[in-house]
C-alpha angles and dihedrals in degrees: 000000000000115000096023113123110219109179124194122211115212120190117200135169109236097177113066091187090074091070096051098035095092090053094050091047096050101043127053095210125033125183119196116198131177139140093236103044095124134172093029097197094070100056099066088054100050093039094051096240109160100168103050111162099195143340115210135169114210125202123230126243115231131183087230139354094286098162126080110183116179135181112217113198106167146007129249087270089058091245107142120244112224143135092221109144095242094052106029093096094045109124091224092055093048090047093052092048090050093048090050092052093045095051094043091051088056096048105033116080124220118354134009128188123199126189128202127195096245143353091254094053091046091052091050094050095044090050090055090046091054090052094048095043098247094127091049092053092047090052089060088070107024142009117255125223126182131206116231133189087254108096094203094051091046092051091051091049091051092053091051090047091055091047090053091051092047091052091057095243095104130214145216121231116200111201143155132253113251089023129118094273095049097053108028113025126082121213098193127164115353092353090077121021092150135025123192124195111202103203136335111300100230118166120249099275095204092060111121090217092055093044090053092051093048090052091049093050092048094051100041105029103021091237113157121230096241091046094056095042092053091046093050094046095050092046089055091046091052091051090052098050092041091066093085099054111064103145142024093257095049123100137189150148122260117198122188100196104194131086091227091070088070091063117098095238090059102034093050090060095057109108114267093237088062097039090055089068098046108110117216090245094051097067103081107028138156121231095253094049091048091053091050091049092048091050093053092046094051091046090053093046093050092062118099115257137184112244115222118246135203126036093331093062121105091231120045126212122216089259091053091050091050091050091050091052091051091050092049091049091051091048091050092049091050091049091050092050092049091050092052091052092050090049091055092048090052094061119117113271091239089058092059117092098213097039114116120235115258091240090056090054090054093045092050089067094053119101090236092054092122096050121096116268094249092049092049090052093048095047092048093052092045091053090056 
């Protein structure tokens, strides 16, 4: 009723270091590993780690170049694609997003996963796609499933999505960054041959919970607002695109569909294992060129190939590991033997049994070198 004050109390943890503090206190050495810890410089700050030894990002070894990340910045009409608040409702942006989805659904086999920045934005875009016929044209090639805030409905949609992929028909799953699908579901093998990220998944900046956390980080860790928002958005984006690669033999297409991903402050925060596969020509792309590139990549990946064996393979068998250990042991033994020989050669000349005395070397160059020692001494004195 009007005039009735109904407050809501929301409890939120602003300091992430409270959760990991017992672990750091109990153990002397702690190693944090993940495929989406990027950028690395931010985590020691927000986790309260003051004695960090090193932060390193390792690349992954693949049997072949099985990743195809692309940054799509505009459509064929040169209208930029972006989820920026001032342009997200622009008809040209929604049209280019719809054309990208429609053409990918036609070219990509099996499953496709698409992520939006929020439920509200996804509902707005899907409504426009229904009105313009995009959804109807996509349904000619694949089934479409949508994530909802209801956990039960989303789980049921995921099961139907997997059944559609297993049947060979293929499907498209439309979901939201930071949702259940983005952070807890794997789309390995044919369940995810392509992942599309529509926009940069920034948090709602007017949220009181977010504003309180930004203020806390600024006061206690001197982390600027823009720095944390970029870090959080790119971390969420990495989690989304990483859903499709779950093993060394897997392959898939990753599309960052927003012109802001081409900027250095965003692109530098993409994990190194993804950046290593970004070709120079795949940074600023149009939607039609991206579809053509994805088609060629998937066609190449679908061809049979002979996986390398032995120590040059990306995955070692127990026999390969045993052989490597034997080679390392032989190399260490050879190095130790070579070091012992060099140590013997480095001894002082007087410590060698067969080494001649320095005076004998000088005497060997004298004309009377063959005369007895007493004669040499007498002749020398007589000459004086």
